[in-house]
XYZ file of C-alpha atoms in Angstrom:
285
model
C -54.926 -21.702 -28.310
C -54.958 -24.494 -25.301
C -56.363 -23.875 -21.992
C -54.550 -21.397 -19.792
C -52.541 -23.134 -17.129
C -54.475 -24.001 -13.776
C -52.806 -23.724 -10.256
C -54.382 -25.762 -7.366
C -54.292 -23.698 -3.523
C -55.935 -25.379 -0.692
C -56.073 -23.857 3.117
C -54.188 -26.091 5.408
C -57.265 -28.008 6.524
C -57.074 -30.169 3.807
C -54.733 -32.896 5.843
C -53.000 -33.970 2.352
C -49.497 -35.611 2.887
C -46.207 -33.959 2.084
C -46.103 -36.531 -1.066
C -49.576 -35.547 -2.292
C -49.199 -32.244 -1.988
C -45.465 -32.342 -3.652
C -46.636 -34.543 -6.299
C -49.478 -32.481 -7.587
C -47.846 -29.303 -7.249
C -50.705 -27.818 -4.458
C -50.225 -24.557 -2.825
C -50.931 -24.480 0.334
C -52.012 -21.648 2.499
C -52.281 -21.547 6.590
C -54.871 -21.067 8.438
C -53.752 -20.109 12.684
C -53.995 -21.448 15.475
C -54.511 -18.931 18.285
C -52.936 -19.690 21.840
C -53.895 -16.701 24.088
C -53.574 -13.618 22.060
C -50.396 -15.083 20.044
C -51.555 -16.538 16.297
C -49.411 -19.132 14.633
C -49.637 -20.761 11.237
C -50.997 -23.966 11.213
C -48.084 -26.879 10.657
C -45.409 -24.007 9.355
C -44.829 -22.351 13.073
C -47.078 -24.997 15.431
C -47.669 -28.768 15.334
C -50.792 -30.643 16.285
C -48.960 -32.007 19.698
C -47.309 -29.028 20.367
C -51.055 -28.082 20.322
C -51.819 -30.886 22.510
C -49.796 -29.653 25.262
C -50.659 -26.205 25.485
C -54.232 -27.453 25.831
C -53.214 -29.810 28.798
C -51.253 -26.961 30.300
C -54.375 -24.441 30.019
C -57.164 -26.862 30.507
C -59.069 -25.074 27.368
C -58.234 -25.442 23.457
C -56.777 -23.138 21.300
C -58.878 -20.936 18.667
C -58.264 -20.402 14.915
C -58.393 -18.299 12.461
C -58.915 -17.917 8.804
C -56.052 -17.414 6.534
C -54.387 -13.894 6.529
C -55.529 -11.408 3.710
C -51.719 -11.003 3.026
C -50.976 -14.558 2.753
C -53.679 -15.387 -0.112
C -52.897 -11.876 -1.886
C -49.038 -12.625 -2.090
C -49.892 -16.487 -3.364
C -52.294 -14.821 -5.753
C -49.698 -12.461 -6.851
C -47.426 -14.929 -7.813
C -49.355 -17.012 -10.338
C -50.897 -13.875 -11.636
C -47.329 -13.736 -12.608
C -47.007 -16.908 -14.556
C -50.492 -16.199 -16.050
C -52.160 -19.164 -14.323
C -55.609 -19.617 -13.352
C -56.127 -20.199 -9.863
C -58.860 -22.681 -8.038
C -58.617 -22.490 -4.643
C -60.154 -25.242 -1.783
C -61.045 -23.811 1.576
C -62.688 -25.284 4.540
C -66.196 -25.226 4.656
C -67.816 -21.745 4.755
C -69.867 -22.733 8.032
C -67.082 -23.253 9.791
C -64.603 -20.841 8.749
C -64.370 -17.504 6.743
C -61.822 -18.468 4.398
C -63.203 -18.875 1.385
C -64.243 -15.334 1.849
C -60.655 -13.882 3.048
C -59.619 -15.604 -0.798
C -62.642 -13.824 -2.287
C -61.541 -10.848 -0.801
C -57.974 -11.263 -1.713
C -58.896 -11.905 -5.413
C -60.796 -8.706 -5.493
C -57.504 -7.245 -4.076
C -55.036 -8.890 -6.990
C -57.747 -7.903 -10.308
C -56.390 -9.169 -13.300
C -56.697 -12.468 -13.918
C -59.256 -15.650 -12.734
C -59.480 -16.714 -9.184
C -62.450 -19.747 -8.213
C -62.795 -20.359 -4.748
C -64.825 -23.789 -3.782
C -66.602 -24.148 -0.550
C -65.541 -27.899 0.021
C -68.688 -27.463 2.156
C -65.750 -30.499 4.015
C -63.075 -30.856 6.271
C -59.888 -32.451 6.299
C -59.173 -35.039 3.728
C -62.954 -34.716 2.906
C -61.326 -31.059 0.978
C -58.446 -33.320 -0.141
C -60.642 -35.866 -2.132
C -61.638 -32.457 -4.161
C -58.549 -31.232 -4.346
C -56.448 -34.235 -5.481
C -59.632 -34.682 -7.991
C -59.650 -30.670 -9.548
C -55.484 -31.748 -9.649
C -55.839 -34.451 -12.161
C -58.254 -32.785 -14.160
C -55.667 -29.980 -14.632
C -53.076 -32.668 -15.375
C -55.258 -33.488 -18.304
C -55.208 -29.651 -19.217
C -59.000 -28.887 -18.883
C -59.998 -25.108 -18.064
C -60.648 -23.632 -14.995
C -64.409 -23.253 -15.321
C -64.712 -26.984 -16.565
C -62.749 -28.041 -13.646
C -64.569 -25.871 -11.156
C -68.050 -27.080 -12.527
C -67.133 -30.762 -11.712
C -65.640 -30.398 -8.702
C -68.988 -28.278 -7.616
C -71.120 -31.210 -9.372
C -69.551 -34.498 -7.448
C -69.099 -32.104 -3.792
C -72.293 -33.944 -2.069
C -70.996 -37.109 -3.052
C -67.841 -36.561 -0.432
C -68.359 -38.528 2.824
C -66.312 -37.407 5.379
C -67.072 -38.699 9.461
C -64.842 -39.787 12.033
C -64.246 -40.746 15.481
C -63.492 -38.669 18.583
C -61.805 -39.999 21.838
C -62.864 -37.150 23.988
C -65.835 -34.628 23.727
C -63.804 -31.648 25.647
C -62.444 -30.173 21.968
C -65.360 -30.493 20.198
C -67.534 -28.851 23.074
C -64.875 -25.898 24.386
C -64.465 -25.238 20.221
C -68.099 -24.697 19.567
C -68.039 -25.633 16.152
C -70.216 -29.332 16.515
C -74.284 -28.418 18.326
C -74.646 -31.581 20.343
C -71.381 -32.038 21.458
C -71.613 -30.095 24.665
C -74.951 -31.599 25.526
C -73.319 -35.087 25.306
C -70.752 -34.282 27.335
C -72.617 -33.814 30.258
C -73.344 -37.545 30.452
C -70.515 -38.889 28.320
C -68.194 -40.912 30.774
C -66.456 -43.388 27.871
C -68.891 -42.595 24.951
C -66.970 -41.754 21.542
C -69.203 -40.184 18.827
C -69.132 -40.380 15.494
C -69.352 -36.503 13.930
C -70.265 -36.605 10.101
C -69.999 -33.864 8.074
C -73.768 -32.576 6.692
C -74.088 -30.333 4.446
C -70.897 -28.218 5.565
C -71.868 -28.653 9.594
C -70.309 -31.237 11.929
C -73.752 -33.007 13.420
C -73.118 -35.821 16.245
C -73.956 -39.431 14.482
C -73.863 -42.962 16.292
C -72.167 -42.665 19.592
C -69.870 -45.584 20.664
C -69.302 -47.363 24.284
C -66.031 -48.702 25.236
C -62.518 -48.294 24.405
C -61.428 -46.966 21.053
C -60.479 -49.290 19.552
C -63.628 -51.089 20.100
C -65.768 -47.578 19.346
C -63.684 -47.815 15.829
C -64.544 -51.194 14.940
C -68.015 -50.385 15.298
C -67.456 -47.488 12.952
C -66.216 -49.043 10.316
C -68.880 -51.863 10.260
C -71.610 -49.210 10.476
C -69.586 -47.992 7.148
C -69.281 -50.913 5.400
C -72.011 -50.331 3.161
C -70.896 -47.165 2.101
C -67.299 -48.371 2.100
C -68.472 -50.747 -1.030
C -70.231 -48.285 -3.161
C -67.389 -45.831 -2.563
C -65.107 -44.573 -5.931
C -62.811 -47.086 -6.054
C -59.625 -44.997 -6.410
C -58.582 -43.668 -2.819
C -59.613 -43.900 1.098
C -58.082 -41.527 3.204
C -57.423 -43.082 7.011
C -56.808 -39.373 8.675
C -55.904 -39.286 12.331
C -55.157 -36.210 14.586
C -52.533 -38.402 16.633
C -53.471 -41.977 17.471
C -52.250 -45.477 18.625
C -50.345 -47.095 15.263
C -52.220 -50.357 15.950
C -55.522 -48.869 15.737
C -54.450 -47.431 12.673
C -52.892 -50.799 11.337
C -56.185 -52.233 12.075
C -58.442 -50.042 10.021
C -56.039 -50.183 7.392
C -56.484 -53.898 7.205
C -60.059 -53.851 7.731
C -59.742 -51.612 4.380
C -57.673 -53.942 2.461
C -59.863 -56.945 3.299
C -62.871 -55.147 1.525
C -60.636 -55.772 -1.104
C -62.492 -52.028 -3.070
C -59.592 -49.744 -2.855
C -57.043 -49.198 -5.390
C -54.952 -46.741 -2.369
C -55.610 -46.425 0.996
C -53.725 -43.364 2.082
C -52.716 -42.440 5.761
C -52.316 -38.806 6.861
C -52.126 -37.022 9.567
C -54.247 -33.941 10.519
C -53.223 -30.908 10.348
C -53.659 -27.714 13.490
C -56.964 -26.743 12.806
C -58.334 -30.740 12.962
C -56.848 -31.572 15.650
C -57.679 -28.131 17.800
C -60.947 -28.968 17.364
C -61.576 -32.857 17.626
C -58.108 -33.409 20.146
C -56.237 -36.144 20.374
C -57.420 -40.045 19.030
C -59.448 -38.891 16.504
C -59.544 -40.983 13.294
C -61.845 -40.832 10.003
C -62.598 -42.827 7.005
C -62.781 -40.101 4.060
C -64.058 -41.076 0.593
C -66.010 -40.066 -2.647
C -69.134 -42.049 -3.043
C -69.938 -43.107 -6.437
């Protein structure tokens, strides 16, 4: 008897492109963006640009909330009926209760197997893991084995990004150190790295955003040359096309990666980081 079919589900913070989601048959559960007391499903009911507009007008940043338990239960039931095992990927548990909501939903739908993976990352740092799992599922690997392999490799995911404005991170309170930086931060663009599931402030670059991103790439160069070759992400929250083109060219010139994919961050990442954020995300070998 063959392995049970495996269904991959991720929350909306994975920031994969619509093409990648479709090609790999991934289901997405949206997190919620809360503006005043109204809640919107990320990407389904609100776009990052609408979030920025609201933040500018109200001089504060939106709150974000975990996936809804109703959404989770409904999705699990759908695949239960197909008798598929489910593997769910959530944003780092240090930042959200999303993984927990999914565990509760799985308990409510008793029969069948639902595996919940804490990605310990965010944005395409989650996306990289989702795609790896989807690839294994296509090869017919069993759910337990996929979970084991993904969790064993999780520590090799490299997620970092440069932010244009510290305002959003400081207001959102998810990144320790952002508020302190804000006080003296005229034209400082910090690099934020995800370490053990938390966002931490790394290098600080002065000058224009374009210049900061160039320095960031130079600092990343060694790691990039030791990255897995299959795929690298450039993920941004709305930024000058020219900067994206320069980053893409830089990565192409390394002659290392088979595929360079540019994706736009969804509402959750955009709410916490603000416009003008760009990161390069990959698996280290």
